[in-house]
């Protein structure tokens, strides 16, 4: 693309003189600084300057604190981990190398609800933010920075960072302009209600207002987002979708849900995406989504006419879907909106809209406590993300997982979750390929019976039944055999399987 064409993306012409190389921009980031990077689930992330930072580390050792919207693409977290750049990372990541650095203690990871990051930045809890590095389509004449495929925390970063570096990505389609609704709540103590009562509502501006005096530099990039590694639905997720549909049909028949369903939310990941995909072959129509991320299944629902509108903070697609969707993005523009994640994940809005929330669990226990983050209670996987924002506040908090992992060596339904992100009080329905357990309005012993009957893999059911029966013999409102509560995890660490051999 010729320079004149690129400059058309910067309509605030006073900023033309601030165009620099990625290397020069990276040189401004100094040891000990805190940096906010745009990006949410591999979408709309800053690319050129972070990669230049990783290269610079080879010549000049330094460490910084890194805040994002969620996970980054383009291998940036992995390069940061390899280079040893990051002292502290928040609030979410999904890179194997970064995960390893977190679990070894080389990187301090602050795992928290995605709706909270903006409040922490705004309130000074996270400390001063030295730089915001934000990907954009362009800058309007009146100083609006137009985001690309995510909004995430870019707005709060731009407002509160001392200085801003803008990456204008010419690989991102200009058709994205007009998709965004950028709204920031007032300060706590003087905050008015957020005036959003429908997923379709637009309450902000089409871009992020930026103080031009804070723009330290502008960098050109031409690189597409990293594709999502999402896997297509399989036989088990199809069965899980069937169980979810059976539950929803029951709720409609009982008069607890309208036949068009409340707005839907689906978390990141292959299982949640596949279960949502099951709505394609259902009788449910006129659907709307209010979520944090729009994955492949959402666009299938839009294409089919089953879904009419979708609101989120990011668009994260597999490679085939990315190629197809962005080649004809105009057909979706009027049916989508992207918001800051503090709005897409805002607890009060989630409660007001009465969402049905579908998120993925790593494991859950007899009483409905859900672990979304830690392997064997200690090793971080990705982070809690937005599952807590939606789970605690949705009308229906549904968690899905396959009943076993590692070819049956691990049961995903255990006596006691090894780490608890969502307590039994915030979980309504649990779904595996063996059925669903509606645990609302049930006492602990009733919840355990329903989970045993409907969610546990047959190979593990006798083993879990034995544990529960012996726990009941000891008594208690929530019966446990405390010296065995985590024994299944310990057995897996020792023997490579949770399954006990038959006598």
Short mmCIF file of N, CA and C in Angstrom, two decimals, residues 365-503:
data_model
loop_
_atom_site.label_atom_id
_atom_site.label_comp_id
_atom_site.label_asym_id
_atom_site.label_seq_id
_atom_site.Cartn_x
_atom_site.Cartn_y
_atom_site.Cartn_z
N UNK A 365 -17.04 -30.78 40.96
CA UNK A 365 -17.10 -31.81 41.98
C UNK A 365 -18.54 -32.23 42.29
N UNK A 366 -18.67 -33.12 43.23
CA UNK A 366 -19.95 -33.70 43.60
C UNK A 366 -21.01 -32.67 43.96
N UNK A 367 -20.56 -31.51 44.46
CA UNK A 367 -21.51 -30.53 44.96
C UNK A 367 -21.70 -29.34 44.03
N UNK A 368 -21.02 -29.35 42.89
CA UNK A 368 -21.21 -28.32 41.89
C UNK A 368 -20.19 -27.21 41.89
N UNK A 369 -19.12 -27.33 42.66
CA UNK A 369 -18.03 -26.36 42.57
C UNK A 369 -17.25 -26.60 41.27
N UNK A 370 -16.89 -25.52 40.60
CA UNK A 370 -16.26 -25.62 39.28
C UNK A 370 -14.85 -25.05 39.30
N UNK A 371 -13.92 -25.80 38.73
CA UNK A 371 -12.54 -25.37 38.51
C UNK A 371 -12.38 -25.05 37.03
N UNK A 372 -12.08 -23.79 36.72
CA UNK A 372 -11.89 -23.36 35.33
C UNK A 372 -10.44 -23.07 34.99
N UNK A 373 -9.54 -23.12 35.97
CA UNK A 373 -8.23 -22.52 35.74
C UNK A 373 -7.02 -23.39 36.04
N UNK A 374 -7.08 -24.28 37.02
CA UNK A 374 -5.87 -24.92 37.52
C UNK A 374 -5.87 -26.44 37.30
N UNK A 375 -4.77 -26.94 36.78
CA UNK A 375 -4.56 -28.37 36.66
C UNK A 375 -4.06 -28.89 38.01
N UNK A 376 -4.75 -29.90 38.54
CA UNK A 376 -4.38 -30.50 39.83
C UNK A 376 -4.22 -29.45 40.92
N UNK A 377 -5.01 -28.40 40.83
CA UNK A 377 -5.07 -27.42 41.91
C UNK A 377 -3.93 -26.43 41.97
N UNK A 378 -2.86 -26.62 41.20
CA UNK A 378 -1.69 -25.76 41.36
C UNK A 378 -1.20 -25.12 40.07
N UNK A 379 -1.36 -25.79 38.95
CA UNK A 379 -0.76 -25.30 37.70
C UNK A 379 -1.79 -24.54 36.87
N UNK A 380 -1.52 -23.25 36.67
CA UNK A 380 -2.41 -22.39 35.90
C UNK A 380 -2.51 -22.87 34.45
N UNK A 381 -3.72 -22.90 33.93
CA UNK A 381 -3.94 -23.19 32.53
C UNK A 381 -3.97 -21.88 31.74
N UNK A 382 -5.08 -21.17 31.75
CA UNK A 382 -5.20 -19.90 31.02
C UNK A 382 -5.61 -18.74 31.93
N UNK A 383 -6.59 -18.98 32.79
CA UNK A 383 -7.12 -17.93 33.64
C UNK A 383 -8.63 -18.02 33.69
N UNK A 384 -9.22 -17.31 34.64
CA UNK A 384 -10.67 -17.37 34.81
C UNK A 384 -11.40 -16.64 33.70
N UNK A 385 -10.73 -15.67 33.06
CA UNK A 385 -11.36 -14.96 31.95
C UNK A 385 -12.65 -14.28 32.39
N UNK A 386 -13.66 -14.42 31.54
CA UNK A 386 -14.94 -13.81 31.85
C UNK A 386 -15.95 -14.76 32.43
N UNK A 387 -15.55 -16.01 32.66
CA UNK A 387 -16.53 -17.01 33.11
C UNK A 387 -17.16 -16.64 34.44
N UNK A 388 -16.39 -15.99 35.32
CA UNK A 388 -16.96 -15.56 36.60
C UNK A 388 -17.90 -14.39 36.46
N UNK A 389 -17.56 -13.45 35.57
CA UNK A 389 -18.45 -12.32 35.30
C UNK A 389 -19.83 -12.83 34.88
N UNK A 390 -19.83 -13.79 33.97
CA UNK A 390 -21.10 -14.29 33.44
C UNK A 390 -21.73 -15.32 34.37
N UNK A 391 -20.93 -16.24 34.90
CA UNK A 391 -21.48 -17.30 35.72
C UNK A 391 -22.22 -16.79 36.94
N UNK A 392 -21.63 -15.86 37.65
CA UNK A 392 -22.26 -15.38 38.89
C UNK A 392 -23.49 -14.54 38.62
N UNK A 393 -23.56 -13.89 37.46
CA UNK A 393 -24.60 -12.89 37.24
C UNK A 393 -25.65 -13.28 36.21
N UNK A 394 -25.43 -14.35 35.46
CA UNK A 394 -26.39 -14.75 34.44
C UNK A 394 -27.66 -15.33 35.07
N UNK A 395 -28.75 -15.28 34.32
CA UNK A 395 -29.98 -15.93 34.75
C UNK A 395 -29.75 -17.44 34.88
N UNK A 396 -29.02 -17.98 33.93
CA UNK A 396 -28.67 -19.40 33.96
C UNK A 396 -27.16 -19.54 33.72
N UNK A 397 -26.46 -20.07 34.71
CA UNK A 397 -25.02 -20.30 34.60
C UNK A 397 -24.79 -21.77 34.30
N UNK A 398 -24.41 -22.06 33.06
CA UNK A 398 -24.24 -23.43 32.59
C UNK A 398 -22.75 -23.68 32.36
N UNK A 399 -22.22 -24.77 32.91
CA UNK A 399 -20.82 -25.14 32.68
C UNK A 399 -20.78 -26.50 32.01
N UNK A 400 -19.94 -26.59 30.98
CA UNK A 400 -19.87 -27.80 30.17
C UNK A 400 -18.44 -28.35 30.17
N UNK A 401 -18.34 -29.66 30.16
CA UNK A 401 -17.05 -30.33 30.00
C UNK A 401 -17.30 -31.78 29.63
N UNK A 402 -16.36 -32.38 28.94
CA UNK A 402 -16.42 -33.83 28.75
C UNK A 402 -16.14 -34.49 30.10
N UNK A 403 -16.69 -35.66 30.30
CA UNK A 403 -16.63 -36.28 31.63
C UNK A 403 -15.26 -36.84 31.96
N UNK A 404 -14.46 -37.12 30.94
CA UNK A 404 -13.11 -37.66 31.17
C UNK A 404 -12.12 -36.93 30.27
N UNK A 405 -10.85 -37.03 30.63
CA UNK A 405 -9.76 -36.47 29.83
C UNK A 405 -8.60 -37.46 29.83
N UNK A 406 -7.62 -37.19 28.97
CA UNK A 406 -6.43 -38.04 28.87
C UNK A 406 -6.82 -39.51 28.67
N UNK A 407 -7.73 -39.73 27.70
CA UNK A 407 -8.15 -41.10 27.36
C UNK A 407 -8.70 -41.87 28.56
N UNK A 408 -9.37 -41.15 29.42
CA UNK A 408 -10.02 -41.80 30.56
C UNK A 408 -9.18 -41.87 31.81
N UNK A 409 -7.96 -41.39 31.76
CA UNK A 409 -7.10 -41.45 32.96
C UNK A 409 -7.49 -40.39 33.98
N UNK A 410 -8.23 -39.38 33.53
CA UNK A 410 -8.70 -38.32 34.42
C UNK A 410 -10.21 -38.26 34.36
N UNK A 411 -10.85 -38.21 35.52
CA UNK A 411 -12.27 -37.91 35.60
C UNK A 411 -12.43 -36.41 35.80
N UNK A 412 -13.29 -35.80 35.00
CA UNK A 412 -13.54 -34.37 35.15
C UNK A 412 -14.63 -34.08 36.17
N UNK A 413 -15.19 -35.15 36.77
CA UNK A 413 -16.09 -35.01 37.91
C UNK A 413 -15.41 -35.73 39.08
N UNK A 414 -15.12 -34.99 40.13
CA UNK A 414 -14.26 -35.48 41.21
C UNK A 414 -14.96 -35.27 42.56
N UNK A 415 -14.43 -35.90 43.63
CA UNK A 415 -15.03 -35.67 44.95
C UNK A 415 -15.01 -34.20 45.37
N UNK A 416 -13.88 -33.56 45.15
CA UNK A 416 -13.73 -32.17 45.56
C UNK A 416 -12.84 -31.49 44.52
N UNK A 417 -13.31 -30.40 43.92
CA UNK A 417 -12.52 -29.69 42.92
C UNK A 417 -11.19 -29.24 43.53
N UNK A 418 -10.11 -29.44 42.79
CA UNK A 418 -8.78 -29.13 43.31
C UNK A 418 -8.50 -27.64 43.37
N UNK A 419 -9.30 -26.86 42.70
CA UNK A 419 -9.25 -25.40 42.78
C UNK A 419 -10.67 -24.94 42.44
N UNK A 420 -11.18 -23.95 43.15
CA UNK A 420 -12.57 -23.54 42.94
C UNK A 420 -12.61 -22.09 42.44
N UNK A 421 -13.05 -21.93 41.21
CA UNK A 421 -13.26 -20.60 40.64
C UNK A 421 -14.71 -20.16 40.75
N UNK A 422 -15.63 -21.13 40.67
CA UNK A 422 -17.06 -20.84 40.72
C UNK A 422 -17.66 -21.77 41.78
N UNK A 423 -18.10 -21.17 42.86
CA UNK A 423 -18.62 -22.01 43.94
C UNK A 423 -19.98 -22.57 43.54
N UNK A 424 -20.41 -23.56 44.30
CA UNK A 424 -21.71 -24.20 44.08
C UNK A 424 -22.85 -23.18 44.05
N UNK A 425 -22.65 -22.01 44.67
CA UNK A 425 -23.69 -20.99 44.74
C UNK A 425 -23.86 -20.25 43.42
N UNK A 426 -22.87 -20.36 42.53
CA UNK A 426 -22.89 -19.61 41.27
C UNK A 426 -23.09 -20.52 40.06
N UNK A 427 -23.42 -21.77 40.29
CA UNK A 427 -23.55 -22.75 39.20
C UNK A 427 -24.98 -23.27 39.19
N UNK A 428 -25.59 -23.24 38.01
CA UNK A 428 -26.98 -23.69 37.88
C UNK A 428 -27.10 -25.05 37.21
N UNK A 429 -26.37 -25.25 36.13
CA UNK A 429 -26.51 -26.46 35.34
C UNK A 429 -25.13 -26.95 34.92
N UNK A 430 -24.91 -28.25 35.03
CA UNK A 430 -23.67 -28.89 34.60
C UNK A 430 -23.98 -29.88 33.49
N UNK A 431 -23.15 -29.87 32.44
CA UNK A 431 -23.42 -30.70 31.28
C UNK A 431 -22.15 -31.47 30.89
N UNK A 432 -22.28 -32.78 30.73
CA UNK A 432 -21.26 -33.61 30.10
C UNK A 432 -21.93 -34.40 28.98
N UNK A 433 -21.18 -35.27 28.34
CA UNK A 433 -21.77 -36.09 27.28
C UNK A 433 -22.74 -37.13 27.82
N UNK A 434 -22.79 -37.29 29.15
CA UNK A 434 -23.70 -38.28 29.74
C UNK A 434 -25.02 -37.68 30.21
N UNK A 435 -25.13 -36.36 30.19
CA UNK A 435 -26.40 -35.76 30.58
C UNK A 435 -26.20 -34.39 31.19
N UNK A 436 -27.28 -33.85 31.72
CA UNK A 436 -27.19 -32.56 32.41
C UNK A 436 -27.74 -32.71 33.82
N UNK A 437 -27.17 -31.92 34.71
CA UNK A 437 -27.65 -31.86 36.10
C UNK A 437 -28.06 -30.44 36.40
N UNK A 438 -29.36 -30.23 36.56
CA UNK A 438 -29.89 -28.95 37.00
C UNK A 438 -29.84 -28.96 38.53
N UNK A 439 -28.93 -28.19 39.10
CA UNK A 439 -28.70 -28.26 40.54
C UNK A 439 -29.27 -27.05 41.28
N UNK A 440 -30.13 -26.30 40.62
CA UNK A 440 -30.78 -25.16 41.28
C UNK A 440 -31.74 -25.66 42.36
N UNK A 441 -31.81 -24.91 43.43
CA UNK A 441 -32.75 -25.17 44.52
C UNK A 441 -32.58 -26.57 45.11
N UNK A 442 -31.36 -27.08 45.09
CA UNK A 442 -31.08 -28.38 45.69
C UNK A 442 -30.09 -28.22 46.83
N UNK A 443 -30.29 -28.99 47.90
CA UNK A 443 -29.33 -29.06 48.98
C UNK A 443 -28.11 -29.86 48.50
N UNK A 444 -26.98 -29.76 49.21
CA UNK A 444 -25.75 -30.43 48.75
C UNK A 444 -25.92 -31.91 48.44
N UNK A 445 -26.58 -32.66 49.31
CA UNK A 445 -26.73 -34.09 49.06
C UNK A 445 -27.60 -34.36 47.84
N UNK A 446 -28.59 -33.50 47.61
CA UNK A 446 -29.42 -33.65 46.41
C UNK A 446 -28.62 -33.34 45.15
N UNK A 447 -27.76 -32.32 45.23
CA UNK A 447 -26.92 -31.99 44.07
C UNK A 447 -26.01 -33.16 43.74
N UNK A 448 -25.42 -33.75 44.76
CA UNK A 448 -24.50 -34.87 44.53
C UNK A 448 -25.22 -36.03 43.84
N UNK A 449 -26.41 -36.35 44.28
CA UNK A 449 -27.16 -37.44 43.66
C UNK A 449 -27.44 -37.16 42.19
N UNK A 450 -27.79 -35.93 41.89
CA UNK A 450 -28.12 -35.60 40.51
C UNK A 450 -26.87 -35.61 39.63
N UNK A 451 -25.77 -35.11 40.13
CA UNK A 451 -24.52 -35.13 39.37
C UNK A 451 -24.05 -36.56 39.14
N UNK A 452 -24.13 -37.39 40.19
CA UNK A 452 -23.76 -38.80 40.04
C UNK A 452 -24.60 -39.50 38.97
N UNK A 453 -25.86 -39.23 38.95
CA UNK A 453 -26.76 -39.92 38.04
C UNK A 453 -26.63 -39.45 36.60
N UNK A 454 -26.21 -38.20 36.40
CA UNK A 454 -26.33 -37.62 35.06
C UNK A 454 -25.03 -37.18 34.40
N UNK A 455 -23.96 -36.99 35.15
CA UNK A 455 -22.78 -36.35 34.56
C UNK A 455 -21.51 -37.20 34.59
N UNK A 456 -21.45 -38.19 35.45
CA UNK A 456 -20.20 -38.92 35.67
C UNK A 456 -20.03 -40.02 34.62
N UNK A 457 -18.81 -40.22 34.17
CA UNK A 457 -18.52 -41.31 33.24
C UNK A 457 -18.80 -42.65 33.92
N UNK A 458 -19.39 -43.61 33.22
CA UNK A 458 -19.73 -44.91 33.85
C UNK A 458 -18.56 -45.60 34.54
N UNK A 459 -17.35 -45.45 34.02
CA UNK A 459 -16.20 -46.12 34.65
C UNK A 459 -15.89 -45.53 36.02
N UNK A 460 -16.21 -44.26 36.20
CA UNK A 460 -15.90 -43.60 37.48
C UNK A 460 -17.10 -43.53 38.42
N UNK A 461 -18.27 -43.89 37.94
CA UNK A 461 -19.47 -43.73 38.76
C UNK A 461 -19.43 -44.58 40.03
N UNK A 462 -19.07 -45.87 39.96
CA UNK A 462 -19.00 -46.66 41.20
C UNK A 462 -17.99 -46.10 42.21
N UNK A 463 -16.88 -45.61 41.69
CA UNK A 463 -15.83 -45.06 42.55
C UNK A 463 -16.31 -43.79 43.26
N UNK A 464 -17.01 -42.95 42.53
CA UNK A 464 -17.51 -41.72 43.13
C UNK A 464 -18.69 -42.01 44.07
N UNK A 465 -19.52 -42.99 43.70
CA UNK A 465 -20.62 -43.40 44.57
C UNK A 465 -20.08 -43.93 45.90
N UNK A 466 -19.03 -44.72 45.84
CA UNK A 466 -18.42 -45.25 47.06
C UNK A 466 -17.93 -44.12 47.96
N UNK A 467 -17.28 -43.11 47.35
CA UNK A 467 -16.80 -41.97 48.13
C UNK A 467 -17.98 -41.25 48.79
N UNK A 468 -19.02 -41.01 48.03
CA UNK A 468 -20.16 -40.26 48.55
C UNK A 468 -20.85 -41.01 49.68
N UNK A 469 -21.03 -42.31 49.51
CA UNK A 469 -21.68 -43.11 50.56
C UNK A 469 -20.88 -43.07 51.85
N UNK A 470 -19.60 -43.20 51.76
CA UNK A 470 -18.76 -43.16 52.96
C UNK A 470 -18.74 -41.76 53.58
N UNK A 471 -18.82 -40.72 52.71
CA UNK A 471 -18.88 -39.35 53.23
C UNK A 471 -20.18 -39.13 54.00
N UNK A 472 -21.29 -39.65 53.48
CA UNK A 472 -22.57 -39.51 54.16
C UNK A 472 -22.53 -40.19 55.53
N UNK A 473 -21.84 -41.30 55.60
CA UNK A 473 -21.75 -42.01 56.88
C UNK A 473 -21.06 -41.17 57.94
N UNK A 474 -20.21 -40.25 57.50
CA UNK A 474 -19.53 -39.37 58.46
C UNK A 474 -20.39 -38.17 58.84
N UNK A 475 -21.41 -37.90 58.03
CA UNK A 475 -22.34 -36.82 58.35
C UNK A 475 -21.88 -35.47 57.82
N UNK A 476 -22.70 -34.48 58.10
CA UNK A 476 -22.39 -33.12 57.67
C UNK A 476 -23.34 -32.63 56.60
N UNK A 477 -23.52 -31.32 56.55
CA UNK A 477 -24.37 -30.71 55.53
C UNK A 477 -23.81 -30.96 54.13
N UNK A 478 -22.49 -30.83 53.99
CA UNK A 478 -21.79 -31.12 52.74
C UNK A 478 -20.79 -32.24 53.05
N UNK A 479 -21.21 -33.49 52.96
CA UNK A 479 -20.38 -34.60 53.44
C UNK A 479 -19.09 -34.79 52.63
N UNK A 480 -18.00 -34.99 53.35
CA UNK A 480 -16.71 -35.28 52.71
C UNK A 480 -15.92 -36.24 53.58
N UNK A 481 -15.08 -37.01 52.94
CA UNK A 481 -14.03 -37.77 53.61
C UNK A 481 -12.77 -36.93 53.41
N UNK A 482 -12.47 -36.08 54.36
CA UNK A 482 -11.47 -35.04 54.12
C UNK A 482 -10.10 -35.58 53.73
N UNK A 483 -9.71 -36.70 54.33
CA UNK A 483 -8.39 -37.21 53.98
C UNK A 483 -8.37 -37.89 52.62
N UNK A 484 -9.52 -37.99 51.95
CA UNK A 484 -9.58 -38.54 50.60
C UNK A 484 -10.10 -37.54 49.57
N UNK A 485 -10.46 -36.34 50.01
CA UNK A 485 -11.14 -35.39 49.12
C UNK A 485 -10.34 -35.07 47.87
N UNK A 486 -9.01 -35.00 48.00
CA UNK A 486 -8.15 -34.72 46.85
C UNK A 486 -7.31 -35.94 46.46
N UNK A 487 -7.70 -37.10 46.94
CA UNK A 487 -6.90 -38.30 46.70
C UNK A 487 -6.90 -38.71 45.23
N UNK A 488 -7.97 -38.38 44.49
CA UNK A 488 -8.00 -38.74 43.07
C UNK A 488 -6.90 -37.98 42.31
N UNK A 489 -6.71 -36.71 42.65
CA UNK A 489 -5.66 -35.93 42.00
C UNK A 489 -4.28 -36.45 42.39
N UNK A 490 -4.13 -36.78 43.67
CA UNK A 490 -2.85 -37.32 44.14
C UNK A 490 -2.54 -38.65 43.45
N UNK A 491 -3.57 -39.48 43.27
CA UNK A 491 -3.38 -40.76 42.60
C UNK A 491 -2.95 -40.56 41.15
N UNK A 492 -3.55 -39.57 40.49
CA UNK A 492 -3.16 -39.32 39.10
C UNK A 492 -1.70 -38.87 39.02
N UNK A 493 -1.29 -38.01 39.95
CA UNK A 493 0.10 -37.55 39.95
C UNK A 493 1.06 -38.70 40.22
N UNK A 494 0.60 -39.66 41.03
CA UNK A 494 1.46 -40.79 41.39
C UNK A 494 1.42 -41.92 40.36
N UNK A 495 0.20 -42.26 39.90
CA UNK A 495 0.03 -43.46 39.07
C UNK A 495 -0.33 -43.18 37.62
N UNK A 496 -0.60 -41.91 37.28
CA UNK A 496 -0.95 -41.59 35.92
C UNK A 496 -2.40 -41.86 35.57
N UNK A 497 -3.22 -42.17 36.57
CA UNK A 497 -4.65 -42.37 36.36
C UNK A 497 -5.40 -42.13 37.66
N UNK A 498 -6.63 -41.66 37.56
CA UNK A 498 -7.50 -41.51 38.73
C UNK A 498 -8.31 -42.77 38.96
N UNK A 499 -8.37 -43.65 38.00
CA UNK A 499 -9.24 -44.82 38.07
C UNK A 499 -8.63 -45.89 38.97
N UNK A 500 -9.43 -46.36 39.94
CA UNK A 500 -8.99 -47.45 40.78
C UNK A 500 -9.22 -48.78 40.06
N UNK A 501 -8.30 -49.70 40.26
CA UNK A 501 -8.47 -51.03 39.65
C UNK A 501 -9.54 -51.80 40.39
N UNK A 502 -10.30 -52.57 39.64
CA UNK A 502 -11.34 -53.41 40.27
C UNK A 502 -10.69 -54.46 41.12
N UNK A 503 -11.27 -54.79 42.28
CA UNK A 503 -10.68 -55.81 43.17
C UNK A 503 -10.69 -57.18 42.51
#
